[in-house]
Coordinates of C-alpha atoms in Angstrom, one line a residue:
M1445 CA 23.7 158.1 149.7
G1446 CA 22.3 154.7 150.8
K1447 CA 21.2 153.9 147.2
G1448 CA 24.7 154.7 145.8
H1449 CA 26.2 152.4 148.5
A1450 CA 23.8 149.6 147.6
L1451 CA 24.7 150.0 143.9
S1452 CA 28.4 149.8 144.6
D1453 CA 27.8 146.7 146.7
G1454 CA 25.9 145.1 143.8
V1455 CA 28.8 145.9 141.4
I1456 CA 31.3 144.5 143.9
K1457 CA 29.2 141.3 144.2
K1458 CA 29.0 141.0 140.4
I1459 CA 32.8 141.4 140.1
L1460 CA 33.5 138.9 142.9
L1461 CA 31.1 136.3 141.3
S1462 CA 32.8 136.7 137.9
Y1463 CA 36.2 136.1 139.5
T1464 CA 34.8 133.1 141.3
Y1465 CA 33.5 131.6 138.0
V1466 CA 36.9 132.2 136.4
A1467 CA 38.7 130.6 139.4
I1468 CA 36.4 127.5 139.3
W1469 CA 36.9 127.1 135.6
I1470 CA 40.7 127.5 135.8
F1471 CA 40.9 125.1 138.7
L1472 CA 38.8 122.4 137.0
S1473 CA 40.5 122.8 133.6
F1474 CA 43.9 122.6 135.4
T1475 CA 42.8 119.5 137.3
V1476 CA 41.5 117.6 134.3
I1477 CA 44.7 118.3 132.3
V1478 CA 47.0 117.3 135.1
Y1479 CA 44.8 114.3 136.0
N1480 CA 44.8 113.0 132.4
K1481 CA 48.5 113.4 132.2
Y1482 CA 48.9 111.5 135.5
I1483 CA 46.8 108.6 134.3
L1484 CA 48.3 108.3 130.8
D1485 CA 52.0 109.0 131.5
K1486 CA 54.0 105.8 131.6
K1487 CA 56.2 107.3 134.4
L1488 CA 53.2 108.1 136.6
Y1489 CA 50.0 106.0 136.8
N1490 CA 51.1 104.1 133.7
W1491 CA 47.8 103.5 132.0
P1492 CA 48.5 104.6 128.3
Y1493 CA 45.0 103.9 126.8
P1494 CA 43.8 107.4 125.7
I1495 CA 40.8 106.0 123.6
T1496 CA 39.5 104.0 126.6
L1497 CA 40.0 107.0 129.0
T1498 CA 38.0 109.2 126.5
M1499 CA 35.3 106.6 126.2
I1500 CA 35.0 106.4 130.0
H1501 CA 34.6 110.2 130.1
M1502 CA 32.0 110.2 127.2
A1503 CA 30.0 107.3 128.8
F1504 CA 29.9 109.1 132.2
C1505 CA 29.1 112.5 130.8
S1506 CA 26.3 111.3 128.4
S1507 CA 24.7 109.3 131.3
L1508 CA 24.7 112.3 133.6
A1509 CA 23.5 114.6 130.9
I1510 CA 20.5 112.2 130.1
I1511 CA 19.7 112.1 133.8
L1512 CA 19.8 115.9 134.2
I1513 CA 17.6 116.5 131.2
K1514 CA 15.2 113.6 131.3
V1515 CA 14.8 113.0 135.0
F1516 CA 15.6 116.2 136.8
K1517 CA 14.7 118.4 133.8
I1518 CA 17.4 121.0 134.7
V1519 CA 17.5 122.2 131.1
E1520 CA 15.1 121.6 128.2
P1521 CA 16.4 119.5 125.2
V1522 CA 16.7 121.3 121.9
S1523 CA 14.0 120.6 119.3
M1524 CA 15.9 118.8 116.6
S1525 CA 14.8 116.5 113.7
R1526 CA 16.6 113.3 112.9
D1527 CA 17.9 114.8 109.6
T1528 CA 19.3 117.8 111.5
Y1529 CA 21.0 115.5 114.0
L1530 CA 22.6 113.3 111.3
R1531 CA 23.7 116.3 109.2
S1532 CA 24.8 118.7 111.9
V1533 CA 25.5 116.9 115.2
V1534 CA 27.1 113.7 113.9
P1535 CA 29.9 115.4 112.0
I1536 CA 30.6 117.6 115.0
G1537 CA 30.7 114.5 117.2
A1538 CA 33.1 112.7 114.9
L1539 CA 35.5 115.7 115.0
Y1540 CA 35.2 116.0 118.8
S1541 CA 36.0 112.3 119.3
L1542 CA 39.1 112.7 117.1
S1543 CA 40.2 115.8 118.8
L1544 CA 39.9 114.3 122.3
W1545 CA 41.5 111.0 121.2
L1546 CA 44.6 112.8 119.7
S1547 CA 44.9 115.4 122.5
N1548 CA 44.8 112.7 125.2
S1549 CA 47.3 110.6 123.3
A1550 CA 49.8 113.5 123.1
Y1551 CA 50.1 113.4 127.0
I1552 CA 51.9 110.1 126.6
Y1553 CA 54.7 111.7 124.6
L1554 CA 54.9 115.4 125.5
S1555 CA 55.1 117.5 128.7
V1556 CA 52.1 119.4 130.0
S1557 CA 54.0 122.7 129.5
F1558 CA 54.9 122.0 125.8
I1559 CA 51.3 120.9 125.0
Q1560 CA 49.9 124.2 126.3
M1561 CA 52.4 126.0 124.1
L1562 CA 51.2 124.1 121.0
K1563 CA 47.6 124.9 122.0
A1564 CA 48.4 128.6 121.3
L1565 CA 48.0 127.7 117.6
M1566 CA 44.2 127.3 118.1
P1567 CA 43.3 130.8 116.9
V1568 CA 45.6 130.3 113.9
A1569 CA 43.8 127.0 113.0
V1570 CA 40.3 128.5 113.7
Y1571 CA 40.9 131.6 111.5
S1572 CA 42.6 129.6 108.7
I1573 CA 39.8 127.0 108.5
G1574 CA 37.2 129.8 108.8
V1575 CA 38.7 131.5 105.8
L1576 CA 38.8 128.2 103.8
L1577 CA 35.2 127.5 104.6
K1578 CA 34.2 131.2 103.9
K1579 CA 33.1 131.8 107.5
E1580 CA 35.9 134.4 108.1
T1581 CA 37.0 137.2 105.8
F1582 CA 40.7 137.1 104.8
K1583 CA 42.5 140.2 106.3
S1584 CA 46.3 140.6 105.7
Q1585 CA 46.6 142.2 109.2
T1586 CA 45.0 139.2 110.9
M1587 CA 47.0 136.7 108.9
T1588 CA 50.2 138.6 109.8
N1589 CA 49.2 138.2 113.5
M1590 CA 48.5 134.5 112.9
L1591 CA 52.0 134.1 111.4
S1592 CA 53.5 135.8 114.4
I1593 CA 51.7 133.3 116.7
S1594 CA 53.0 130.4 114.6
F1595 CA 56.5 131.8 114.6
G1596 CA 56.4 132.0 118.5
V1597 CA 55.2 128.4 118.8
A1598 CA 57.9 127.3 116.3
I1599 CA 60.6 128.9 118.5
A1600 CA 59.1 127.2 121.6
A1601 CA 59.1 123.9 119.7
Y1602 CA 62.8 124.4 118.7
G1603 CA 63.7 125.1 122.3
E1604 CA 61.8 122.0 123.6
A1605 CA 64.2 119.7 125.6
K1606 CA 62.1 116.6 125.1
F1607 CA 60.8 117.1 121.6
D1608 CA 58.9 114.1 120.2
V1609 CA 57.8 114.2 116.6
W1610 CA 54.9 111.8 117.0
G1611 CA 53.6 113.7 120.1
V1612 CA 53.7 117.0 118.1
V1613 CA 51.8 115.4 115.2
L1614 CA 49.2 114.1 117.6
Q1615 CA 48.7 117.5 119.3
L1616 CA 48.7 119.5 116.0
G1617 CA 46.1 117.0 114.7
A1618 CA 44.0 117.6 117.8
V1619 CA 44.2 121.3 117.3
A1620 CA 43.2 121.0 113.6
F1621 CA 40.2 118.8 114.4
E1622 CA 39.0 121.0 117.3
A1623 CA 39.3 124.1 115.2
T1624 CA 37.3 122.5 112.4
R1625 CA 34.7 121.5 115.0
L1626 CA 34.4 125.0 116.3
V1627 CA 33.9 126.4 112.8
L1628 CA 31.4 123.7 111.9
I1629 CA 29.4 124.5 115.1
Q1630 CA 28.9 128.0 113.6
I1631 CA 28.0 126.7 110.1
L1632 CA 25.9 123.7 111.0
L1633 CA 24.2 124.7 114.3
T1634 CA 24.4 128.5 115.1
S1635 CA 23.5 129.6 111.6
K1636 CA 20.3 127.4 111.9
G1637 CA 19.4 128.9 115.3
I1638 CA 20.4 125.8 117.3
N1639 CA 22.3 126.8 120.4
L1640 CA 23.6 124.1 122.7
N1641 CA 24.8 124.7 126.2
P1642 CA 27.4 122.3 127.7
I1643 CA 24.7 120.0 129.2
T1644 CA 22.7 119.7 126.0
S1645 CA 25.9 119.4 124.0
L1646 CA 26.9 116.4 126.1
Y1647 CA 23.3 115.0 125.7
Y1648 CA 23.5 115.1 121.9
V1649 CA 27.3 114.8 121.2
A1650 CA 28.7 112.5 123.9
P1651 CA 26.8 109.4 122.8
C1652 CA 27.8 110.1 119.2
C1653 CA 31.5 110.4 120.3
L1654 CA 31.2 107.1 122.2
V1655 CA 30.1 105.3 119.1
F1656 CA 32.8 106.8 116.9
L1657 CA 35.6 106.1 119.5
S1658 CA 34.4 102.4 119.8
V1659 CA 35.6 101.8 116.2
P1660 CA 39.4 102.5 116.8
W1661 CA 39.1 101.2 120.3
I1662 CA 38.1 97.7 119.1
F1663 CA 41.2 97.4 116.8
V1664 CA 43.8 99.5 118.7
E1665 CA 43.3 99.2 122.5
L1666 CA 40.9 96.3 123.2
P1667 CA 43.4 93.6 122.1
V1668 CA 46.1 95.1 124.3
L1669 CA 43.7 95.4 127.3
R1670 CA 42.7 91.7 126.9
E1671 CA 46.4 90.7 126.9
T1672 CA 47.0 92.8 130.1
S1673 CA 45.6 90.3 132.6
S1674 CA 46.7 92.4 135.5
F1675 CA 44.4 95.3 134.6
H1676 CA 41.6 96.2 137.0
F1677 CA 39.2 99.1 136.8
D1678 CA 40.1 101.6 139.5
F1679 CA 36.7 103.2 140.3
V1680 CA 38.3 105.9 142.5
I1681 CA 40.8 107.1 139.9
F1682 CA 38.5 106.9 136.8
G1683 CA 35.4 107.9 138.8
T1684 CA 36.9 111.1 140.1
N1685 CA 38.6 111.8 136.8
S1686 CA 35.2 111.5 135.0
V1687 CA 33.5 113.7 137.6
C1688 CA 36.1 116.4 137.0
A1689 CA 35.6 116.2 133.3
F1690 CA 31.8 116.6 133.7
A1691 CA 32.2 119.4 136.2
L1692 CA 34.5 121.2 133.7
N1693 CA 31.7 121.3 131.2
L1694 CA 29.3 122.8 133.8
A1695 CA 32.0 125.4 134.7
V1696 CA 32.2 126.4 131.0
F1697 CA 28.4 126.8 131.1
L1698 CA 28.7 129.0 134.1
L1699 CA 31.6 131.1 132.9
V1700 CA 30.3 131.8 129.4
G1701 CA 26.7 132.3 130.7
K1702 CA 27.6 134.7 133.5
T1703 CA 30.5 136.5 131.8
S1704 CA 31.5 136.0 128.2
A1705 CA 33.4 133.7 125.8
L1706 CA 36.2 136.3 125.6
T1707 CA 36.5 136.1 129.4
M1708 CA 37.1 132.4 129.0
N1709 CA 39.8 133.0 126.4
V1710 CA 41.6 135.4 128.8
A1711 CA 41.2 133.0 131.7
G1712 CA 42.6 130.3 129.4
V1713 CA 45.8 132.2 128.9
V1714 CA 46.2 132.6 132.7
K1715 CA 45.5 128.8 133.1
D1716 CA 48.2 128.0 130.5
W1717 CA 50.8 130.0 132.3
L1718 CA 49.8 128.3 135.6
L1719 CA 50.1 124.9 134.0
I1720 CA 53.6 125.8 132.6
A1721 CA 54.7 126.9 136.1
F1722 CA 53.2 123.7 137.6
S1723 CA 54.8 121.5 135.0
W1724 CA 58.2 123.0 135.7
S1725 CA 58.0 123.2 139.5
V1726 CA 56.0 120.1 140.5
I1727 CA 56.1 117.6 137.7
K1728 CA 59.8 118.6 137.0
D1729 CA 59.4 119.0 133.3
T1730 CA 62.2 120.9 131.6
V1731 CA 61.2 124.4 130.5
T1732 CA 64.0 126.2 128.6
P1733 CA 64.4 130.0 128.2
L1734 CA 63.8 129.5 124.5
N1735 CA 60.5 127.7 125.3
L1736 CA 59.4 130.7 127.3
F1737 CA 60.6 133.3 124.8
G1738 CA 58.7 131.5 121.9
Y1739 CA 55.5 131.1 124.0
G1740 CA 55.8 134.7 125.1
L1741 CA 55.7 135.8 121.4
A1742 CA 52.7 133.5 120.7
F1743 CA 51.0 134.8 123.9
L1744 CA 51.3 138.4 122.7
G1745 CA 49.9 137.4 119.3
V1746 CA 46.9 135.6 121.0
G1747 CA 46.4 138.6 123.3
Y1748 CA 46.3 141.0 120.3
Y1749 CA 43.9 138.6 118.5
N1750 CA 41.5 138.6 121.5
H1751 CA 41.8 142.4 121.8
C1752 CA 40.8 142.8 118.1
K1753 CA 37.9 140.4 118.6
L1754 CA 36.7 142.5 121.6
Q1755 CA 36.9 145.7 119.5
A1756 CA 35.0 144.1 116.7
L1757 CA 32.2 143.0 119.1
K1758 CA 32.0 146.5 120.6
A1759 CA 31.7 148.0 117.2
K1760 CA 29.0 145.5 116.2
D1761 CA 27.0 146.3 119.4
A1762 CA 27.4 150.0 118.8
Q1763 CA 26.1 149.6 115.2
K1764 CA 23.1 147.6 116.4
K1765 CA 22.3 150.4 119.0
V1766 CA 22.5 153.1 116.3
Q1767 CA 20.2 151.1 114.0
A1768 CA 17.7 150.5 116.8
S1769 CA 17.7 154.2 117.7
D1770 CA 17.3 155.1 114.0
E1771 CA 14.3 152.7 113.7
E1772 CA 12.8 154.2 116.8
A1773 CA 13.2 157.7 115.6
G1774 CA 11.7 156.7 112.2
K1775 CA 8.6 155.3 113.9
L1776 CA 8.2 158.4 116.1
L1777 CA 8.4 160.6 112.9
E1778 CA 5.8 158.5 111.2
E1779 CA 3.5 158.7 114.2
R1780 CA 3.8 162.5 114.3
E1781 CA 3.2 162.8 110.6
S1782 CA 0.1 160.7 110.8
E1783 CA -1.1 162.8 113.8
V1784 CA -0.5 166.0 111.8
A1785 CA -2.3 164.5 108.8
G1786 CA -5.2 163.5 111.0
K1787 CA -5.6 167.0 112.5
R1788 CA -5.5 168.6 109.0
S1789 CA -8.3 166.3 107.8
E1790 CA -10.3 167.2 110.9
S1791 CA -9.9 170.9 110.3
Q1792 CA -10.9 170.6 106.7
D1793 CA -14.1 168.8 107.8

C-alpha cells in the first residue's frame, strides 16, 4: 500500500514538474516577444533598430555561453572540426541571423497578435522545404492539411485591421529562413551525429550570427544611430531584455530535455492564444472576428499535424521495440541450438 502511494507521489511530482517547465517556457517566450515589441514599436519605447537589438542579444548570449562552457564547465563543448564548423554551423548561423533580423523588424509594422497568426505557417514552411530538400516524403494528405493551415492564415490576414504589406513580407521571410534553418539542422548536424543543446548552440552559432548581422548593421542602422545624437544605451532595458532572451534558451533546454519537442509545440499553441488575448486586452491591438476565425482554422490544422507527428513517433518506437525483441529472441534461439549441438557432440563422444 505504501509502495503504491509512493509511486503515485512520484508520478504526481513528475507531472507537476512538466507543467512547471511548460509554464516557465511560456512565460519567458511571452516576455521576450512582448519586450521586443515594446522596444521596437515607435508608439512605445520608440527604438526601431532591430538589427542592433538582435546583435545585443547575440553578443550577450555568446558571452554567457562561453563563460558557462569554458569557465564553469556546465556542459561539454561538442567535438567539431574547422571544416564541419564552416560547412554546417556557418550556414545555419547565417539563416538564424536573417530569421531574427526579419522577425524583429516585423514588430515595427505588425501587431503582436497578427504576427502569432502568421507564425502558424511554420509547419507549412518546414514541410515544404523538407520535401524540396528530400528530407520529407511528399504525402497528399499532409499537403492538404498544409493548404488548410495556409487558407486559415490567409483568412486571418484578410481580416487584419492594420494590414501592412511590408510587415507581412518581413514576417513571411523570417518564417521561410527559420524553416530552412530547422531542416538544415537535420541535414547538416543531426545526420552527422552532432547534437547541440541551447547552450552549445549559442556557443557555436551566436558569434557567427553576430558577424553576419554586423554587415547589414554597418550600412543600414549604424549611420542612423550616429545621426541620432540623443541616443544613449539604456543598460536596464537592454540588459534585462538580453537576460530574458538567454533565459528563454535555457528554458527550451529544460522543456525539451525533461518533456519532449512535441510538448513544446503544444505549449507554443497555448502561448500564441495567450499573446493574442494579451495583445487585444492590454496593448489594445484590434483583433477582428475574421482574424480569430482564420487563426482558428489554422490552429486546427497545426493541431492535426502535431497529432500525426505523435502517432508517427509512437509507431516508430513500437517498431523499434518489435525489432529489439525479435533480435533478442533470435539470440536466445541461437544459444539454445548451440547448447543442443554441444550436448549431442558430448553424447557421441
